Structures are given as structure tokens and as C-alpha cells.
PDB file of N, CA and C in Angstrom:
ATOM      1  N   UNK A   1      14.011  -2.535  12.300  1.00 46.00           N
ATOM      2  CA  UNK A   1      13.633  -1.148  12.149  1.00 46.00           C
ATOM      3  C   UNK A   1      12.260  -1.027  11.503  1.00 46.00           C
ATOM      4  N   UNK A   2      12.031  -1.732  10.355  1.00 46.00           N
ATOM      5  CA  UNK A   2      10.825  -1.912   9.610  1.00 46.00           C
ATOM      6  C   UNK A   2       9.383  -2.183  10.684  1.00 46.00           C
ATOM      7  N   UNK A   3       9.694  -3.130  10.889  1.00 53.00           N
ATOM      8  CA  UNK A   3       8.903  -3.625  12.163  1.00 53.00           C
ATOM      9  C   UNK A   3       7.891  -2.595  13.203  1.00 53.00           C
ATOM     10  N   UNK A   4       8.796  -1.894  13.875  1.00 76.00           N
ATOM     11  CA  UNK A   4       8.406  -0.882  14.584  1.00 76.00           C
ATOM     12  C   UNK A   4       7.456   0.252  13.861  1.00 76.00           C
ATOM     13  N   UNK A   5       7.868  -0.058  12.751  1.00 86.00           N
ATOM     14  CA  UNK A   5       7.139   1.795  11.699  1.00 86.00           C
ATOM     15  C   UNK A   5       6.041   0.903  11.297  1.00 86.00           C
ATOM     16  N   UNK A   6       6.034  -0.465  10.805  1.00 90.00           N
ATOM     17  CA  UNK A   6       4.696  -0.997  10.599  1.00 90.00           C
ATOM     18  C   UNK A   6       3.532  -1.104  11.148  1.00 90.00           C
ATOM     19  N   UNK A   7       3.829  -1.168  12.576  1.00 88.00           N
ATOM     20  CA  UNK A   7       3.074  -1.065  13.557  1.00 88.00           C
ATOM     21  C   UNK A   7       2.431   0.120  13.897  1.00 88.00           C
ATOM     22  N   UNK A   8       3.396   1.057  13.317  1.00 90.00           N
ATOM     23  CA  UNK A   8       2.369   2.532  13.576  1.00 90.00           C
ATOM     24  C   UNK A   8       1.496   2.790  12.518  1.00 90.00           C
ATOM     25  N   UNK A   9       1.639   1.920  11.592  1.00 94.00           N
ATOM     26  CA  UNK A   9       0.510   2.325  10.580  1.00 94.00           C
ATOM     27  C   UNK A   9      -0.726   1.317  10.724  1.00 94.00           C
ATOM     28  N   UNK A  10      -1.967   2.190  10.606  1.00 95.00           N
ATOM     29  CA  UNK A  10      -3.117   1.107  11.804  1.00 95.00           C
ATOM     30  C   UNK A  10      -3.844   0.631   9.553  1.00 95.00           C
ATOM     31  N   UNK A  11      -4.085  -0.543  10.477  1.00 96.00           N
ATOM     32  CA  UNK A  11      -4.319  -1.760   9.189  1.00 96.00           C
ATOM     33  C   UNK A  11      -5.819  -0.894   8.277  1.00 96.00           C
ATOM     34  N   UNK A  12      -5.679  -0.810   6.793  1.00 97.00           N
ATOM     35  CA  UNK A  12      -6.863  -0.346   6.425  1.00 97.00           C
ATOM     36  C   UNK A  12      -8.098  -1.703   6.250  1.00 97.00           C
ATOM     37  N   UNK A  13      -9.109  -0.865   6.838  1.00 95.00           N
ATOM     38  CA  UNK A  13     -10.480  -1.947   6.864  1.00 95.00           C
ATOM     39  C   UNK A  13     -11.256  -1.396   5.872  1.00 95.00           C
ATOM     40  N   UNK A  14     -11.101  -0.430   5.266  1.00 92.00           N
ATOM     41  CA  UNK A  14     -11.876  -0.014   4.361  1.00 92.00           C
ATOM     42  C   UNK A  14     -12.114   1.851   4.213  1.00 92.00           C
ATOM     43  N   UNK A  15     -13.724   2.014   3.479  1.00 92.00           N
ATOM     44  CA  UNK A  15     -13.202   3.484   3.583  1.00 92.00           C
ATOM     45  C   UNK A  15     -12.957   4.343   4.602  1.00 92.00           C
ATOM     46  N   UNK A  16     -13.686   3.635   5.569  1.00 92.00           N
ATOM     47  CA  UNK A  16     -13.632   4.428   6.877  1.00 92.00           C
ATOM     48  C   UNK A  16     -12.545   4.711   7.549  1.00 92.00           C
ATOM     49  N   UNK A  17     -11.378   3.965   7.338  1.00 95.00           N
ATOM     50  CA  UNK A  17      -9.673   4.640   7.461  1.00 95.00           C
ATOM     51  C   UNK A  17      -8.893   4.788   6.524  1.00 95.00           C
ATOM     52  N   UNK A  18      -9.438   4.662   5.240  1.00 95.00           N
ATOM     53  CA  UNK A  18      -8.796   4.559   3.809  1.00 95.00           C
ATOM     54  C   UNK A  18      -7.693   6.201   3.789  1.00 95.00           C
ATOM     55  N   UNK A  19      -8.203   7.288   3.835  1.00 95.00           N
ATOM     56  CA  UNK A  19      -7.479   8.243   4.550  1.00 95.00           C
ATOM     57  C   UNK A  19      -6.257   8.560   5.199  1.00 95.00           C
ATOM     58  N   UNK A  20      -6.276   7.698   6.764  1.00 96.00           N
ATOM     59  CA  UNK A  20      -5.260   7.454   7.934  1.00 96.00           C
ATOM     60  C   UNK A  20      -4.114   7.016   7.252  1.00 96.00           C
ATOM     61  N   UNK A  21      -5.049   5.459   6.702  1.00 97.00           N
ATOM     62  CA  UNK A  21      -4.155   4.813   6.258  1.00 97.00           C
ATOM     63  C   UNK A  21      -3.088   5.039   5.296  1.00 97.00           C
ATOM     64  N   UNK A  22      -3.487   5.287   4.531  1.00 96.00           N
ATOM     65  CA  UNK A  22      -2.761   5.908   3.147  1.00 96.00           C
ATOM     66  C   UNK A  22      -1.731   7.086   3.566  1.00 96.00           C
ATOM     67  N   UNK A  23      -2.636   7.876   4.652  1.00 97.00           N
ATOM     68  CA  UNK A  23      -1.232   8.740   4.709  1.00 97.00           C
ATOM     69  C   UNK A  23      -0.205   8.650   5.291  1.00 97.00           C
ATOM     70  N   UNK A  24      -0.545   7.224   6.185  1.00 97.00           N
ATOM     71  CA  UNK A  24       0.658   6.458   7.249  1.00 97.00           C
ATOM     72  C   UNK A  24       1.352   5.513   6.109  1.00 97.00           C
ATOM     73  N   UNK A  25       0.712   5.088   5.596  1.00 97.00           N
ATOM     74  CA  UNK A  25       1.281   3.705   4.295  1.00 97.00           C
ATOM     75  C   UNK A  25       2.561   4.368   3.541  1.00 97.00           C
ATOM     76  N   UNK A  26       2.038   5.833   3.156  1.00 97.00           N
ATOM     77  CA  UNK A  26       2.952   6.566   1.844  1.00 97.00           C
ATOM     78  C   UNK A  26       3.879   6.794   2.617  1.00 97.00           C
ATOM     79  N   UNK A  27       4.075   6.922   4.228  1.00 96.00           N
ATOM     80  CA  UNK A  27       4.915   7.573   4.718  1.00 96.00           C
ATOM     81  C   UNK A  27       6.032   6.648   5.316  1.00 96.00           C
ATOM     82  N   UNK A  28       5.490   5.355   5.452  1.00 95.00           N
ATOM     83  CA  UNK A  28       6.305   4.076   5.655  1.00 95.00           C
ATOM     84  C   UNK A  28       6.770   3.879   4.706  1.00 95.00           C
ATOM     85  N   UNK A  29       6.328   3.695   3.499  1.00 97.00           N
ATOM     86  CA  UNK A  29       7.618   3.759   2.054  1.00 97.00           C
ATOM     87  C   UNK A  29       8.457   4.685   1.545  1.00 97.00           C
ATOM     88  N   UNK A  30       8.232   6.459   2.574  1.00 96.00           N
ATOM     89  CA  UNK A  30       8.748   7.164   1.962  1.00 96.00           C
ATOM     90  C   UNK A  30      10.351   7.077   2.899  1.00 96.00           C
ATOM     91  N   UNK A  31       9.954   6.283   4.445  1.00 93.00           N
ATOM     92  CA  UNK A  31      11.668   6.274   5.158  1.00 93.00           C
ATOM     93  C   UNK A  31      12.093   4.998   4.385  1.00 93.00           C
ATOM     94  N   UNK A  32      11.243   4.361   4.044  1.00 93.00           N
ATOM     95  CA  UNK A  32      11.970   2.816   3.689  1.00 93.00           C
ATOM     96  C   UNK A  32      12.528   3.364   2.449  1.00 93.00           C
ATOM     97  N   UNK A  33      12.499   4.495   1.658  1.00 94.00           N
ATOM     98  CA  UNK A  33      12.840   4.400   0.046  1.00 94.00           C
ATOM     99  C   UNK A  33      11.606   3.859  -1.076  1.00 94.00           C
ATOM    100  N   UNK A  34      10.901   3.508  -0.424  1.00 96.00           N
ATOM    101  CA  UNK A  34       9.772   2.668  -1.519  1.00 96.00           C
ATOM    102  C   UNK A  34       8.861   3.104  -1.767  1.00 96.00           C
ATOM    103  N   UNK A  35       8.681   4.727  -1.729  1.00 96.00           N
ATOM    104  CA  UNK A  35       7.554   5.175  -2.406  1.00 96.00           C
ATOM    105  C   UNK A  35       7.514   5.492  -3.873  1.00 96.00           C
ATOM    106  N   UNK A  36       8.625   5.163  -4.466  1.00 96.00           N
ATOM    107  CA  UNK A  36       8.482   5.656  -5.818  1.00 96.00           C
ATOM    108  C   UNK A  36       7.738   4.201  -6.551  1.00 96.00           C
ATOM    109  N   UNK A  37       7.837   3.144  -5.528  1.00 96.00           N
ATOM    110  CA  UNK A  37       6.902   2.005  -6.374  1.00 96.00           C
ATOM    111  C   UNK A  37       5.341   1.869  -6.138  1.00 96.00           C
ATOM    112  N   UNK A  38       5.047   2.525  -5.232  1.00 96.00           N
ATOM    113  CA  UNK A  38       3.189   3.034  -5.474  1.00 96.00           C
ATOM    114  C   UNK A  38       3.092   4.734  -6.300  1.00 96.00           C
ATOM    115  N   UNK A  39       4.064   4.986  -6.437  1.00 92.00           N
ATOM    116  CA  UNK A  39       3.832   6.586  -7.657  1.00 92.00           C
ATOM    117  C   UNK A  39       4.900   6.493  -8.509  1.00 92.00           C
ATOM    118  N   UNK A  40       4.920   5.531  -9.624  1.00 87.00           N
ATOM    119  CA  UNK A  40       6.155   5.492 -10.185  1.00 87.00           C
ATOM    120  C   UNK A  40       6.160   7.228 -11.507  1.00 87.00           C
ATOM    121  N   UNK A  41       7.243   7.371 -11.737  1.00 89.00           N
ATOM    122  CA  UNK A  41       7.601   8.111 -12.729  1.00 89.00           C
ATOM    123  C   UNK A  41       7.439   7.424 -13.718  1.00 89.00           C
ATOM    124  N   UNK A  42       7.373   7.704 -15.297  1.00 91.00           N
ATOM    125  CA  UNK A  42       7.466   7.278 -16.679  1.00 91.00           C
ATOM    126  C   UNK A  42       8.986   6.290 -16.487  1.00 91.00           C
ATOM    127  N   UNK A  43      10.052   7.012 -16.866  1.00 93.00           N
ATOM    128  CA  UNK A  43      11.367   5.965 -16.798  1.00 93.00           C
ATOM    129  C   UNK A  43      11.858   5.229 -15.956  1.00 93.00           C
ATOM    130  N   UNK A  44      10.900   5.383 -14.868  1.00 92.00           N
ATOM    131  CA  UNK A  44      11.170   4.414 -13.376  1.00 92.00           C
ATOM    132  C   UNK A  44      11.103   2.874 -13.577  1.00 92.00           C
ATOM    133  N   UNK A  45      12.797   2.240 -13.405  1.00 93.00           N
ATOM    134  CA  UNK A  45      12.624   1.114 -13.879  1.00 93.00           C
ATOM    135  C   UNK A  45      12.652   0.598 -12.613  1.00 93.00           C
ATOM    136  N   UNK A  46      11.481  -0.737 -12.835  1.00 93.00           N
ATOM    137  CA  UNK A  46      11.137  -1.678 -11.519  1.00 93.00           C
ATOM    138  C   UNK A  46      11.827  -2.510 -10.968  1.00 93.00           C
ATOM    139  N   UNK A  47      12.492  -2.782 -10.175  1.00 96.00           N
ATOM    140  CA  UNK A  47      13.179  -4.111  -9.927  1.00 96.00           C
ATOM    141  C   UNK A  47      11.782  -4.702  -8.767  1.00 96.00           C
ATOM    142  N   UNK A  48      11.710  -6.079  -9.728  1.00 97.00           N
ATOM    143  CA  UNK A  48      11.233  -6.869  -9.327  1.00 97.00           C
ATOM    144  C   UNK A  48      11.473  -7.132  -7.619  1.00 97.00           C
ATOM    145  N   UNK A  49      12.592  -7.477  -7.239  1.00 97.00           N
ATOM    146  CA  UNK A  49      12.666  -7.855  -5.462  1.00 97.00           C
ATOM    147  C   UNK A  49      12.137  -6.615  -4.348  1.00 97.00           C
ATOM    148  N   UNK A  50      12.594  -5.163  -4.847  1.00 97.00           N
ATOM    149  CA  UNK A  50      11.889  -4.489  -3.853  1.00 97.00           C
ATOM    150  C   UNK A  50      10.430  -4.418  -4.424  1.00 97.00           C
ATOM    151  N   UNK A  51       9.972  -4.448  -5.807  1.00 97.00           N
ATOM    152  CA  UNK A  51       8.430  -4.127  -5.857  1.00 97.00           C
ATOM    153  C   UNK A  51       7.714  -4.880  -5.158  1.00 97.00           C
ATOM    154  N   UNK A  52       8.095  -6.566  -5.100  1.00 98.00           N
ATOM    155  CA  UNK A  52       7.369  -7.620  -3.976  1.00 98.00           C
ATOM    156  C   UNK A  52       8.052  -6.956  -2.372  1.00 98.00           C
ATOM    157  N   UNK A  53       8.504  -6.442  -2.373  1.00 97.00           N
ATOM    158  CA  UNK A  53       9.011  -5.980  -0.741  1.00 97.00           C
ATOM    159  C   UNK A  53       8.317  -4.955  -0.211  1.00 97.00           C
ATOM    160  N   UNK A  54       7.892  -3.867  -0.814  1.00 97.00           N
ATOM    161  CA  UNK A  54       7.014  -2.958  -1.109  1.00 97.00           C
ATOM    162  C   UNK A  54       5.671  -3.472  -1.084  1.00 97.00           C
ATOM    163  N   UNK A  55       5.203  -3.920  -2.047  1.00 98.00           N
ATOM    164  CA  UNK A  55       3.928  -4.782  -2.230  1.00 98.00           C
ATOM    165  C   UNK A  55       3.665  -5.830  -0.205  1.00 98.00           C
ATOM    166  N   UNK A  56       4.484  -6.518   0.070  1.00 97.00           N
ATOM    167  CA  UNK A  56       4.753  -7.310   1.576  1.00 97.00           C
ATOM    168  C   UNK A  56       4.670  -6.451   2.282  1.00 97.00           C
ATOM    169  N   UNK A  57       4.996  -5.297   2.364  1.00 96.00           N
ATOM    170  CA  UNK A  57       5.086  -4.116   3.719  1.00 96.00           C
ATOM    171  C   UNK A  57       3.658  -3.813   3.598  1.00 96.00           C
ATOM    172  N   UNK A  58       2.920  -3.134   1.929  1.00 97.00           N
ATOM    173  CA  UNK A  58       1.940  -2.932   2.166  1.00 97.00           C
ATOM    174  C   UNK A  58       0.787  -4.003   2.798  1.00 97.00           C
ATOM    175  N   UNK A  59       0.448  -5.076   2.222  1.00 97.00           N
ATOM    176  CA  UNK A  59      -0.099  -6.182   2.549  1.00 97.00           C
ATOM    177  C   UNK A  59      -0.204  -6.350   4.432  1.00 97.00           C
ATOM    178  N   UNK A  60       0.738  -6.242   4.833  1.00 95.00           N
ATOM    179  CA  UNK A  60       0.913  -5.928   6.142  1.00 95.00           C
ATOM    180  C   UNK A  60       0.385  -5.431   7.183  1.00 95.00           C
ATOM    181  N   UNK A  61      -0.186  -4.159   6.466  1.00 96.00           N
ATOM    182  CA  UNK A  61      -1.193  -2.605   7.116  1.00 96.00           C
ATOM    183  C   UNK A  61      -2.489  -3.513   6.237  1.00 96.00           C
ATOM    184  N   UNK A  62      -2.803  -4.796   5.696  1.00 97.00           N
ATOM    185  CA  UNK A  62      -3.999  -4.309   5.474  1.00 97.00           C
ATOM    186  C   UNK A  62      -5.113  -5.557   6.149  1.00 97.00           C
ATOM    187  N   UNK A  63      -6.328  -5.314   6.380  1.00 96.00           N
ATOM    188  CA  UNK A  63      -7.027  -6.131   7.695  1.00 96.00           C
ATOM    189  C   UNK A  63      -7.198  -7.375   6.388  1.00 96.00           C
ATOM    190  N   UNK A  64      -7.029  -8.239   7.098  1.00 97.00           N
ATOM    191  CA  UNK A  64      -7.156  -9.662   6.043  1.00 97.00           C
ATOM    192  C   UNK A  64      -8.931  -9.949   5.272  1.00 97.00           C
ATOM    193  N   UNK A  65      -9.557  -9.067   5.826  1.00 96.00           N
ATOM    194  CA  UNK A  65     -11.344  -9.114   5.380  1.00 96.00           C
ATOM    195  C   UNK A  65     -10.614  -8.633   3.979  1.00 96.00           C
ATOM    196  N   UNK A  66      -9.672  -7.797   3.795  1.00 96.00           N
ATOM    197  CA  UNK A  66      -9.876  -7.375   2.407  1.00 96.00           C
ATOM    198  C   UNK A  66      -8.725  -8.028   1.557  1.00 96.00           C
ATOM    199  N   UNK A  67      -8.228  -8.879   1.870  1.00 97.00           N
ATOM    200  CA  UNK A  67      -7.122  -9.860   1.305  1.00 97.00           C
ATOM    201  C   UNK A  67      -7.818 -10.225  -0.394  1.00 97.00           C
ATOM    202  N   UNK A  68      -8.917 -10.335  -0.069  1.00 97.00           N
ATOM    203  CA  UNK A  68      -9.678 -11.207  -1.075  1.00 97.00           C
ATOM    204  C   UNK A  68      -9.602 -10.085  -2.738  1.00 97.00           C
ATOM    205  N   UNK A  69      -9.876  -8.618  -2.071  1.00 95.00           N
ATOM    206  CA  UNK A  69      -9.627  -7.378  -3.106  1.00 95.00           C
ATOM    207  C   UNK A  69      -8.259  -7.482  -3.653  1.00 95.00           C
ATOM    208  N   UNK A  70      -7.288  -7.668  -2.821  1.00 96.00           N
ATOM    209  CA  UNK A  70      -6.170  -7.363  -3.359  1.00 96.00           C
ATOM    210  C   UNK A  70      -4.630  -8.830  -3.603  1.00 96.00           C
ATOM    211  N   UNK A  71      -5.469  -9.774  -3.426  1.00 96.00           N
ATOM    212  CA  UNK A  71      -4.603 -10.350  -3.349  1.00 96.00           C
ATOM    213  C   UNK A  71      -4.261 -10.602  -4.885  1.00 96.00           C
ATOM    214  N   UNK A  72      -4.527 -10.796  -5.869  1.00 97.00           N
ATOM    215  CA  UNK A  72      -3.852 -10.652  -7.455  1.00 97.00           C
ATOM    216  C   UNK A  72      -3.816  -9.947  -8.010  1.00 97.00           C
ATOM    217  N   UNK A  73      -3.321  -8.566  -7.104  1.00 97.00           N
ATOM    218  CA  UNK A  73      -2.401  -8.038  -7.812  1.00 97.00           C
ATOM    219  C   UNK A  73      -0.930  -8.527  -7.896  1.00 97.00           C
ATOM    220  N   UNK A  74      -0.278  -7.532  -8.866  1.00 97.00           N
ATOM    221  CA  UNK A  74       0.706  -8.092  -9.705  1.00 97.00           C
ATOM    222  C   UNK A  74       1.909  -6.938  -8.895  1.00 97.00           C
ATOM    223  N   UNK A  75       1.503  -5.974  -8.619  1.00 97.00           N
ATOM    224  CA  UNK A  75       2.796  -4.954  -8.334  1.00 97.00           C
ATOM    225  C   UNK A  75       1.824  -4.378  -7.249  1.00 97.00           C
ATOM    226  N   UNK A  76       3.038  -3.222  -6.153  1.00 97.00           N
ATOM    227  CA  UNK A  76       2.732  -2.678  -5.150  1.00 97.00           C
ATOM    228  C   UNK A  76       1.674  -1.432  -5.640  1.00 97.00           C
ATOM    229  N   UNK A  77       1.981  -1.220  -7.062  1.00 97.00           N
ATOM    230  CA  UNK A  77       1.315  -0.045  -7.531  1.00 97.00           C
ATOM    231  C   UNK A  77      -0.315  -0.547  -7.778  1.00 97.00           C
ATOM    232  N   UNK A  78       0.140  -1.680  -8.552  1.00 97.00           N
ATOM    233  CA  UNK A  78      -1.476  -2.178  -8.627  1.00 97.00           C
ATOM    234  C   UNK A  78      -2.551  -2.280  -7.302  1.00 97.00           C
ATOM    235  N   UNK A  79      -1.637  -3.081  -6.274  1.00 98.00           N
ATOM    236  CA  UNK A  79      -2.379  -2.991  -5.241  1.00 98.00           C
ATOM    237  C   UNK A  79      -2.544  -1.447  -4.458  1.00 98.00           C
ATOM    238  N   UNK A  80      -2.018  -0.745  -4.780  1.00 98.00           N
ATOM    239  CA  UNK A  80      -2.414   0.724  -3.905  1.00 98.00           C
ATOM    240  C   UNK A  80      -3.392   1.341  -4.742  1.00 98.00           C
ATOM    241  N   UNK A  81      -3.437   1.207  -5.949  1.00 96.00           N
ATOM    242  CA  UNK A  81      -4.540   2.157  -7.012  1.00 96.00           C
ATOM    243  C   UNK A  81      -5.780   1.049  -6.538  1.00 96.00           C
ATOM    244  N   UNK A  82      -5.619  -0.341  -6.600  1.00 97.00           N
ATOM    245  CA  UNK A  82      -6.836  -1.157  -6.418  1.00 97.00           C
ATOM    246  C   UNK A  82      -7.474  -0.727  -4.914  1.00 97.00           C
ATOM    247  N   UNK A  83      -6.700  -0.516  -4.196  1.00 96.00           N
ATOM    248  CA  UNK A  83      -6.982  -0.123  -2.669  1.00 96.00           C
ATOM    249  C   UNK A  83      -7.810   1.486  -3.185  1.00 96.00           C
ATOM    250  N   UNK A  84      -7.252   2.318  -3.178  1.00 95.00           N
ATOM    251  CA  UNK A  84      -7.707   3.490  -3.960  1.00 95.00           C
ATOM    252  C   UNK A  84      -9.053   3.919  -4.495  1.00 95.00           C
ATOM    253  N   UNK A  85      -9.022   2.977  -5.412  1.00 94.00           N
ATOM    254  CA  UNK A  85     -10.329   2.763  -5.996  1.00 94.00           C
ATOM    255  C   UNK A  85     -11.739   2.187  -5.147  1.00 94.00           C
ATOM    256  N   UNK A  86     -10.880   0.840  -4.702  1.00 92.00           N
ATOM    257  CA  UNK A  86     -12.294   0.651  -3.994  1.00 92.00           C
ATOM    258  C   UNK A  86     -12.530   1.373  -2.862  1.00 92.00           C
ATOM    259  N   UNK A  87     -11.420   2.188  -2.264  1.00 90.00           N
ATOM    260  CA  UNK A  87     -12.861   2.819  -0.895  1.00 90.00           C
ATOM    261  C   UNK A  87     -12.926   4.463  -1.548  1.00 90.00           C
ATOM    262  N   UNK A  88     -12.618   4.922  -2.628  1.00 84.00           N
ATOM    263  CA  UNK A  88     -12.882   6.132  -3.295  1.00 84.00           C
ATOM    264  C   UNK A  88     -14.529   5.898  -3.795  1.00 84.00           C
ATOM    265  N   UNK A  89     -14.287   4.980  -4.288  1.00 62.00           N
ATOM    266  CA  UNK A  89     -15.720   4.114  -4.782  1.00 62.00           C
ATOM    267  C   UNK A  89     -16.870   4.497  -3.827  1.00 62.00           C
ATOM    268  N   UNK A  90     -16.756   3.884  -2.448  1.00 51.00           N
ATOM    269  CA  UNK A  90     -18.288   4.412  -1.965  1.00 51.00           C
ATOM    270  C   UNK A  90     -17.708   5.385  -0.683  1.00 51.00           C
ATOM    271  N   UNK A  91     -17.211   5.986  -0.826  1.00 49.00           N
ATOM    272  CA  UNK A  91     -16.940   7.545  -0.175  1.00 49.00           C
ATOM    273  C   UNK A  91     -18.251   8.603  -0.574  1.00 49.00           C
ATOM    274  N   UNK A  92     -18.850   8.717   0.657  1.00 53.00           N
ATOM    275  CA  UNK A  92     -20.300   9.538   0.144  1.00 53.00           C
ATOM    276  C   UNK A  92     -20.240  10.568  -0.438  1.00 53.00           C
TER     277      UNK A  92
END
């Protein structure tokens, strides 16, 4: 099932689909259940196995040129704010 919805979300290359992407990304974690681990709440406690599952789905949608930005992060959240940042960054 996963599979199929991944595919509709087109891979981010940077800022120039940073946009698309994000609003296809949030929306693939929001059928999977896993959007509360890129926008957590204050008492939102993490379990470790879906945050790496979450974190793997995202990784997925993203073009491997930018592997190098995000690959140490630590959580799905880290990597979506790090994504975030850098193409907010040079958005004219």
C-alpha cells in the first residue's frame, strides 16, 4: 500500500519543488499515521521504530544529490526542519 503513495510523491531536488514536495510528503504521513513525527506536540512520546519508519519513507521522496544534507540526522523531525531550512534558505 505504502509503495504506491510513495511514488506519487515526486522526490525533492531542492527549492525548486521544496513546496510540491512537502505538501505531498505531509500528506503521505498523514494516511500512514506519521505525521505527528515531523510536527510533534510537547507530550508526544516518540517511539523509536516508527520515528526511523517515518524518517525511511521520508528519505525515499528525496533525490540522492541531497543525501549528503540530510543524512545525520537523528529523527524524521530533524530531517524535515533540516530539509525546511535549507531550501527556505535561498527562496528569493
Amino acid at each position: 500500500m505504502t509503495t504506491n503513495y510513495i511514488a506519487s510523491v515526486p522526490k525533492i531536488k531542492g527549492r525548486e519543488n521544496y513546496d510540491e514536495w512537502s505538501f505531498a510528503a505531509d500528506n503521505l504521513l498523514v494516511l500512514e499515521g506519521m505525521d505527528i513525527y515531523i510536527k510533534p506536540t510537547p507530550n508526544f512520546e516518540v517511539k523509536p521504530v516508527d520515528d526511523a519508519k517515518t524518517k525511511a519513507k521520508l528519505v525515499l521522496t528525496i533525490d540522492p544529490s541531497l543525501y549528503v544534507h540530510v543524512k545525520n540526522t537523528k529523527s524524521s523531525a530533524e530531517l524535515w526542519t533540516t530539509l525546511k531550512t535549507m531550501c527556505s534558505v535561498f527562496k528569493p
